[in-house]
């Protein structure tokens, strides 16, 4: 399976991963042959990258059917909460928390970050996949930090509900196609407070998760919001979710800006170490997540292009790639692999 920019997808390519709607429904199913009409539809949905099947990369297996079902249920729950169809309080709230718990428990069980992230985001499903991805990343960061299972579970809930307060922010601000005015941003900055107001009504949501929701936009240099907290005034959950929130947000295409390249997003987090983000957490973040997702095509400093097939633990920007084409003629070659940990003279220039 390879991850391709939509402009490089060909008719008759086979879709490798489902494309979801905002409620977890499958809009385009994995295994479908991509006609020109389907490719156009993907572009209309705001899809810039999709996974397509490729027998030369069949060892890249990041599809987990159980995980898909659990994510669908959680996406539906988040959508219902956001649209006021269900409340986080009462029997509906219990059902939503159960959906999140099942997803979080399974993530902790499989312990494979490559299977848990990199779903196809559209304009419509961005909000809910972003919340789920922030929760998933927070879980893996928590496990890397050696946190107890119960604490990781609470951290995951915090990550998945971190933006719930946006329910109370006017839709015109949330969906604005462009930079917010100063007045609009002041309204947006209240969403962590709104999140506390909403979540505090459900006694089953841990206080630690609610505190993290309230503080996920605080920065250790005191330049965050809503309170301008500094250093250890910010809870551990707030610091962790804050890092994961920023990383997933900037690596996603939005209507008003293009996404950051993976290495740029990584550099953004690293450059914020000690100023915006806690230094220890940033170090653990670097050890936990890889820069380039499995299946993506990268261009090396010598002009060769290849697909990421494996990661080198502890070296997030030095994966193993598989070369399928001659980089000058684009003709298929007998594929071979390059381990960038062994080829120190080569670097990745960009994602294709």
Tab-separated table of C-alpha atoms in Angstrom:
chain	number	residue	atom	x	y	z
A	1	UNK	CA	0.000	0.000	0.000
A	2	UNK	CA	1.314	3.446	-0.887
A	3	UNK	CA	0.243	6.933	0.102
A	4	UNK	CA	-0.163	9.144	-2.953
A	5	UNK	CA	-1.064	12.764	-3.554
A	6	UNK	CA	-4.413	12.921	-5.321
A	7	UNK	CA	-2.757	14.393	-8.439
A	8	UNK	CA	-0.655	11.215	-8.773
A	9	UNK	CA	-3.562	8.799	-8.441
A	10	UNK	CA	-4.436	7.028	-11.676
A	11	UNK	CA	-7.714	5.671	-12.944
A	12	UNK	CA	-8.073	1.995	-11.977
A	13	UNK	CA	-5.875	2.434	-8.887
A	14	UNK	CA	-7.455	0.536	-5.987
A	15	UNK	CA	-8.307	2.542	-2.871
A	16	UNK	CA	-6.369	1.114	0.072
A	17	UNK	CA	-8.125	2.766	3.058
A	18	UNK	CA	-11.715	3.852	3.625
A	19	UNK	CA	-12.697	7.505	3.271
A	20	UNK	CA	-15.052	8.521	6.089
A	21	UNK	CA	-17.802	11.090	6.381
A	22	UNK	CA	-18.175	13.264	9.466
A	23	UNK	CA	-20.270	10.680	11.309
A	24	UNK	CA	-17.984	7.730	10.661
A	25	UNK	CA	-19.931	6.487	7.643
A	26	UNK	CA	-17.786	5.165	4.815
A	27	UNK	CA	-18.022	7.465	1.789
A	28	UNK	CA	-15.626	5.476	-0.372
A	29	UNK	CA	-14.745	1.929	0.558
A	30	UNK	CA	-11.287	0.392	0.446
A	31	UNK	CA	-10.977	-1.998	-2.489
A	32	UNK	CA	-12.849	0.249	-4.918
A	33	UNK	CA	-11.366	0.935	-8.326
A	34	UNK	CA	-10.852	4.676	-8.605
A	35	UNK	CA	-12.534	6.035	-11.716
A	36	UNK	CA	-12.002	9.634	-12.851
A	37	UNK	CA	-15.364	10.499	-11.247
A	38	UNK	CA	-14.250	9.090	-7.882
A	39	UNK	CA	-10.924	10.923	-8.065
A	40	UNK	CA	-12.765	14.176	-8.797
A	41	UNK	CA	-15.097	13.505	-5.881
A	42	UNK	CA	-12.136	13.003	-3.547
A	43	UNK	CA	-10.739	16.360	-4.620
A	44	UNK	CA	-14.140	17.980	-3.952
A	45	UNK	CA	-14.098	16.469	-0.455
A	46	UNK	CA	-10.769	18.151	0.208
A	47	UNK	CA	-8.779	14.915	0.097
A	48	UNK	CA	-5.168	15.524	-0.864
A	49	UNK	CA	-3.610	12.141	-0.068
A	50	UNK	CA	-5.050	8.627	-0.287
A	51	UNK	CA	-3.719	5.127	0.203
A	52	UNK	CA	-3.812	2.919	-2.877
A	53	UNK	CA	-2.989	-0.754	-3.140
A	54	UNK	CA	0.315	-1.855	-4.651
A	55	UNK	CA	1.556	-5.443	-4.613
A	56	UNK	CA	5.147	-4.201	-4.471
A	57	UNK	CA	4.295	-2.649	-1.101
A	58	UNK	CA	1.927	-5.314	0.164
A	59	UNK	CA	3.985	-5.697	3.338
A	60	UNK	CA	2.760	-2.246	4.404
A	61	UNK	CA	-0.371	-3.362	6.220
A	62	UNK	CA	-1.948	-0.579	8.237
A	63	UNK	CA	-5.594	-1.633	7.955
A	64	UNK	CA	-7.230	-3.023	11.092
A	65	UNK	CA	-10.937	-3.780	10.698
A	66	UNK	CA	-11.686	-3.750	14.429
A	67	UNK	CA	-9.981	-0.388	14.774
A	68	UNK	CA	-12.078	0.940	11.895
A	69	UNK	CA	-15.323	-0.065	13.619
A	70	UNK	CA	-14.255	1.472	16.927
A	71	UNK	CA	-13.218	4.721	15.256
A	72	UNK	CA	-16.525	4.902	13.409
A	73	UNK	CA	-18.476	4.609	16.656
A	74	UNK	CA	-16.332	7.262	18.330
A	75	UNK	CA	-16.628	9.641	15.373
A	76	UNK	CA	-20.407	9.290	15.488
A	77	UNK	CA	-20.400	10.033	19.212
A	78	UNK	CA	-18.281	13.145	18.752
A	79	UNK	CA	-20.513	14.354	15.942
A	80	UNK	CA	-23.664	13.861	18.011
A	81	UNK	CA	-22.162	15.766	20.921
A	82	UNK	CA	-21.069	18.623	18.667
A	83	UNK	CA	-24.480	18.951	17.031
A	84	UNK	CA	-26.457	18.708	20.240
A	85	UNK	CA	-28.104	15.443	19.146
A	86	UNK	CA	-26.826	13.816	22.317
A	87	UNK	CA	-25.437	15.117	25.555
A	88	UNK	CA	-22.256	14.143	27.328
A	89	UNK	CA	-24.527	14.009	30.388
A	90	UNK	CA	-26.891	11.110	31.183
A	91	UNK	CA	-27.351	7.829	29.329
A	92	UNK	CA	-26.093	9.262	26.031
A	93	UNK	CA	-22.948	10.443	27.764
A	94	UNK	CA	-22.384	6.972	29.192
A	95	UNK	CA	-22.695	5.461	25.711
A	96	UNK	CA	-20.241	7.965	24.248
A	97	UNK	CA	-17.698	7.335	26.993
A	98	UNK	CA	-18.075	3.591	26.455
A	99	UNK	CA	-17.293	4.055	22.759
A	100	UNK	CA	-14.183	6.059	23.620
A	101	UNK	CA	-13.120	3.533	26.243
A	102	UNK	CA	-13.359	0.645	23.790
A	103	UNK	CA	-11.238	2.529	21.263
A	104	UNK	CA	-8.666	3.586	23.863
A	105	UNK	CA	-8.382	0.079	25.332
A	106	UNK	CA	-7.820	-1.411	21.882
A	107	UNK	CA	-5.163	1.169	21.032
A	108	UNK	CA	-3.299	0.346	24.241
A	109	UNK	CA	-3.639	-3.348	23.417
A	110	UNK	CA	-2.218	-3.282	19.869
A	111	UNK	CA	0.518	-0.718	20.659
A	112	UNK	CA	1.065	0.055	16.959
A	113	UNK	CA	1.004	3.767	16.216
A	114	UNK	CA	1.354	3.182	12.462
A	115	UNK	CA	-2.038	1.452	12.354
A	116	UNK	CA	-3.785	4.031	14.488
A	117	UNK	CA	-3.117	7.262	12.609
A	118	UNK	CA	-3.024	8.478	8.977
A	119	UNK	CA	-6.720	8.185	8.170
A	120	UNK	CA	-7.905	10.127	5.130
A	121	UNK	CA	-9.175	13.533	6.231
A	122	UNK	CA	-11.870	15.450	4.319
A	123	UNK	CA	-13.278	18.946	4.845
A	124	UNK	CA	-16.244	17.422	6.673
A	125	UNK	CA	-14.590	14.837	8.906
A	126	UNK	CA	-11.547	16.919	9.890
A	127	UNK	CA	-12.936	18.045	13.248
A	128	UNK	CA	-13.725	14.558	14.475
A	129	UNK	CA	-10.655	12.782	13.101
A	130	UNK	CA	-8.499	15.553	14.550
A	131	UNK	CA	-10.023	14.950	17.985
A	132	UNK	CA	-9.542	11.189	17.685
A	133	UNK	CA	-5.963	11.554	16.425
A	134	UNK	CA	-5.111	13.953	19.246
A	135	UNK	CA	-6.428	11.372	21.713
A	136	UNK	CA	-4.523	8.541	20.050
A	137	UNK	CA	-1.259	10.482	19.970
A	138	UNK	CA	-1.723	11.451	23.605
A	139	UNK	CA	-2.170	7.763	24.497
A	140	UNK	CA	1.065	6.732	22.794
A	141	UNK	CA	2.952	9.633	24.342
A	142	UNK	CA	1.566	8.684	27.749
A	143	UNK	CA	2.628	5.064	27.317
A	144	UNK	CA	6.114	6.173	26.244
A	145	UNK	CA	6.311	8.221	29.439
A	146	UNK	CA	5.557	5.087	31.462
A	147	UNK	CA	2.209	6.298	32.762
A	148	UNK	CA	-0.159	3.809	34.424
A	149	UNK	CA	-2.925	2.365	32.265
A	150	UNK	CA	-5.673	4.208	34.130
A	151	UNK	CA	-3.820	7.494	33.651
A	152	UNK	CA	-3.286	6.805	29.938
A	153	UNK	CA	-7.008	6.132	29.602
A	154	UNK	CA	-7.854	9.466	31.260
A	155	UNK	CA	-5.303	11.198	29.040
A	156	UNK	CA	-6.897	9.687	25.936
A	157	UNK	CA	-10.341	10.929	26.972
A	158	UNK	CA	-8.845	14.375	27.496
A	159	UNK	CA	-7.330	14.304	24.003
A	160	UNK	CA	-10.525	13.185	22.296
A	161	UNK	CA	-12.641	15.792	24.089
A	162	UNK	CA	-10.113	18.630	24.062
A	163	UNK	CA	-12.103	20.745	21.581
A	164	UNK	CA	-15.614	19.981	22.851
A	165	UNK	CA	-15.968	23.598	23.992
A	166	UNK	CA	-16.076	24.719	20.364
A	167	UNK	CA	-19.741	23.687	20.454
A	168	UNK	CA	-20.392	27.063	22.096
A	169	UNK	CA	-18.325	29.065	19.583
A	170	UNK	CA	-20.388	30.549	16.700
A	171	UNK	CA	-20.227	28.455	13.523
A	172	UNK	CA	-19.198	31.520	11.524
A	173	UNK	CA	-15.961	31.669	13.523
A	174	UNK	CA	-15.299	27.923	13.519
A	175	UNK	CA	-15.831	27.613	9.760
A	176	UNK	CA	-14.306	30.910	8.669
A	177	UNK	CA	-12.263	30.552	5.489
A	178	UNK	CA	-9.368	32.739	6.504
A	179	UNK	CA	-7.602	34.308	9.458
A	180	UNK	CA	-9.741	35.270	12.442
A	181	UNK	CA	-10.007	38.920	13.419
A	182	UNK	CA	-8.758	39.924	16.863
A	183	UNK	CA	-12.340	40.005	18.123
A	184	UNK	CA	-13.116	36.579	16.666
A	185	UNK	CA	-9.948	35.117	18.143
A	186	UNK	CA	-10.919	36.403	21.591
A	187	UNK	CA	-14.154	34.426	21.264
A	188	UNK	CA	-12.272	31.322	20.052
A	189	UNK	CA	-9.912	31.548	23.043
A	190	UNK	CA	-12.843	30.840	25.348
A	191	UNK	CA	-13.440	27.303	24.021
A	192	UNK	CA	-11.269	25.600	26.695
A	193	UNK	CA	-13.416	27.292	29.373
A	194	UNK	CA	-16.580	26.218	27.594
A	195	UNK	CA	-15.166	22.687	27.498
A	196	UNK	CA	-14.867	22.655	31.280
A	197	UNK	CA	-18.441	23.892	31.648
A	198	UNK	CA	-19.737	21.092	29.419
A	199	UNK	CA	-17.637	18.232	30.794
A	200	UNK	CA	-18.030	19.116	34.468
A	201	UNK	CA	-21.683	18.109	34.230
A	202	UNK	CA	-20.685	14.455	33.807
A	203	UNK	CA	-19.233	13.045	37.023
A	204	UNK	CA	-17.757	10.069	35.115
A	205	UNK	CA	-15.283	12.263	33.265
A	206	UNK	CA	-12.081	12.415	35.345
A	207	UNK	CA	-11.059	15.730	36.831
A	208	UNK	CA	-7.596	15.270	35.334
A	209	UNK	CA	-9.116	15.072	31.827
A	210	UNK	CA	-11.222	18.190	32.409
A	211	UNK	CA	-8.179	20.077	33.674
A	212	UNK	CA	-6.248	19.034	30.561
A	213	UNK	CA	-9.077	20.240	28.318
A	214	UNK	CA	-8.990	23.597	30.098
A	215	UNK	CA	-5.217	23.952	29.677
A	216	UNK	CA	-4.400	22.418	26.278
A	217	UNK	CA	-3.686	25.854	24.745
A	218	UNK	CA	-1.470	27.057	27.583
A	219	UNK	CA	2.267	27.437	26.811
A	220	UNK	CA	5.043	27.050	29.343
A	221	UNK	CA	6.332	30.557	28.520
A	222	UNK	CA	3.006	32.019	29.648
A	223	UNK	CA	1.918	33.089	26.160
A	224	UNK	CA	-0.942	30.615	25.809
A	225	UNK	CA	-4.593	30.927	26.702
A	226	UNK	CA	-7.090	31.206	28.355
A	227	UNK	CA	-5.153	32.081	31.540
A	228	UNK	CA	-1.542	32.596	30.487
A	229	UNK	CA	-0.278	29.848	32.811
A	230	UNK	CA	3.467	29.132	32.938
A	231	UNK	CA	5.682	26.103	33.485
A	232	UNK	CA	4.465	23.773	36.210
A	233	UNK	CA	1.249	25.754	36.579
A	234	UNK	CA	0.112	23.727	33.554
A	235	UNK	CA	-0.971	20.151	34.220
A	236	UNK	CA	0.828	17.219	32.618
A	237	UNK	CA	-2.304	16.386	30.617
A	238	UNK	CA	-2.549	19.958	29.351
A	239	UNK	CA	1.082	19.882	28.203
A	240	UNK	CA	0.778	16.492	26.471
A	241	UNK	CA	-2.505	17.173	24.692
A	242	UNK	CA	-1.224	20.616	23.687
A	243	UNK	CA	1.704	19.101	21.785
A	244	UNK	CA	-0.425	16.445	20.076
A	245	UNK	CA	-3.133	18.966	19.183
A	246	UNK	CA	-0.665	21.286	17.455
A	247	UNK	CA	1.105	18.510	15.577
A	248	UNK	CA	-2.046	16.913	14.161
A	249	UNK	CA	-3.556	20.298	13.308
A	250	UNK	CA	-0.600	21.566	11.283
A	251	UNK	CA	-0.174	18.261	9.404
A	252	UNK	CA	-3.742	18.532	8.071
A	253	UNK	CA	-4.835	20.478	5.001
A	254	UNK	CA	-7.420	23.150	5.753
A	255	UNK	CA	-9.506	25.322	3.475
A	256	UNK	CA	-7.475	28.392	4.493
A	257	UNK	CA	-3.966	26.887	4.379
A	258	UNK	CA	-1.932	23.961	3.149
A	259	UNK	CA	-0.649	21.459	5.643
A	260	UNK	CA	2.933	21.526	6.851
A	261	UNK	CA	5.348	19.011	5.391
A	262	UNK	CA	6.013	16.244	7.971
A	263	UNK	CA	9.539	17.500	8.666
A	264	UNK	CA	8.269	21.079	9.041
A	265	UNK	CA	5.646	19.971	11.567
A	266	UNK	CA	8.287	18.073	13.496
A	267	UNK	CA	10.584	21.086	13.481
A	268	UNK	CA	7.725	23.239	14.743
A	269	UNK	CA	7.362	21.011	17.809
A	270	UNK	CA	11.123	20.713	18.354
A	271	UNK	CA	11.653	24.462	17.971
A	272	UNK	CA	9.031	25.053	20.660
A	273	UNK	CA	10.874	22.920	23.201
A	274	UNK	CA	11.555	24.912	26.342
A	275	UNK	CA	9.443	27.859	25.210
A	276	UNK	CA	6.007	26.626	24.181
A	277	UNK	CA	6.347	22.957	25.091
A	278	UNK	CA	7.895	21.006	27.953
A	279	UNK	CA	11.420	19.849	27.017
A	280	UNK	CA	11.065	16.313	28.415
A	281	UNK	CA	7.773	15.800	26.638
A	282	UNK	CA	9.253	16.980	23.345
A	283	UNK	CA	12.144	14.514	23.712
A	284	UNK	CA	9.689	11.696	24.344
A	285	UNK	CA	7.536	12.882	21.441
A	286	UNK	CA	10.570	12.583	19.157
A	287	UNK	CA	11.254	9.052	20.396
A	288	UNK	CA	7.610	7.983	19.978
A	289	UNK	CA	6.479	9.274	16.575
A	290	UNK	CA	8.107	9.063	13.176
A	291	UNK	CA	8.276	11.973	10.788
A	292	UNK	CA	7.225	10.177	7.620
A	293	UNK	CA	4.163	7.883	7.566
A	294	UNK	CA	4.404	4.371	6.160
A	295	UNK	CA	3.676	4.257	2.450
A	296	UNK	CA	4.445	7.893	1.680
A	297	UNK	CA	6.723	8.755	-1.228
A	298	UNK	CA	9.814	10.799	-0.429
A	299	UNK	CA	12.529	12.364	-2.548
A	300	UNK	CA	16.129	11.992	-1.420
A	301	UNK	CA	18.970	14.467	-1.794
A	302	UNK	CA	20.379	12.405	-4.697
A	303	UNK	CA	17.105	12.674	-6.637
A	304	UNK	CA	15.942	9.122	-5.958
A	305	UNK	CA	12.299	8.669	-4.949
A	306	UNK	CA	11.068	5.846	-2.753
A	307	UNK	CA	8.286	4.757	-0.425
A	308	UNK	CA	8.676	4.511	3.348
A	309	UNK	CA	8.292	0.853	4.349
A	310	UNK	CA	9.703	0.815	7.881
A	311	UNK	CA	10.846	3.115	10.679
A	312	UNK	CA	14.110	3.146	12.599
A	313	UNK	CA	13.219	3.520	16.269
A	314	UNK	CA	14.839	6.539	17.831
A	315	UNK	CA	15.601	8.083	14.431
A	316	UNK	CA	12.280	9.581	13.311
A	317	UNK	CA	13.638	11.184	10.149
A	318	UNK	CA	15.751	8.199	8.956
A	319	UNK	CA	13.305	5.523	7.717
A	320	UNK	CA	13.848	2.628	5.336
A	321	UNK	CA	12.524	3.314	1.843
A	322	UNK	CA	11.783	1.086	-1.142
A	323	UNK	CA	12.601	2.377	-4.626
A	324	UNK	CA	10.142	1.290	-7.336
A	325	UNK	CA	10.986	3.605	-10.248
A	326	UNK	CA	13.963	5.103	-11.997
A	327	UNK	CA	13.897	8.716	-10.815
A	328	UNK	CA	14.805	10.103	-14.240
A	329	UNK	CA	12.649	8.006	-16.580
A	330	UNK	CA	9.899	7.059	-14.068
A	331	UNK	CA	10.060	3.539	-15.499
A	332	UNK	CA	9.623	0.636	-13.054
A	333	UNK	CA	12.820	-1.003	-11.824
A	334	UNK	CA	13.564	-4.138	-9.874
A	335	UNK	CA	12.831	-2.579	-6.534
A	336	UNK	CA	15.468	-2.217	-3.873
A	337	UNK	CA	15.669	-0.695	-0.407
A	338	UNK	CA	17.677	2.099	1.167
A	339	UNK	CA	18.131	2.275	4.930
A	340	UNK	CA	18.755	5.936	5.668
A	341	UNK	CA	20.268	5.030	9.010
A	342	UNK	CA	23.106	3.412	7.055
A	343	UNK	CA	23.298	6.032	4.289
A	344	UNK	CA	24.253	9.059	6.343
A	345	UNK	CA	25.160	11.033	3.209
A	346	UNK	CA	21.504	11.020	2.118
A	347	UNK	CA	18.658	13.061	3.510
A	348	UNK	CA	14.976	13.360	2.684
A	349	UNK	CA	14.319	16.561	0.792
A	350	UNK	CA	10.542	16.446	0.584
A	351	UNK	CA	7.404	14.347	0.439
A	352	UNK	CA	6.133	13.832	-3.102
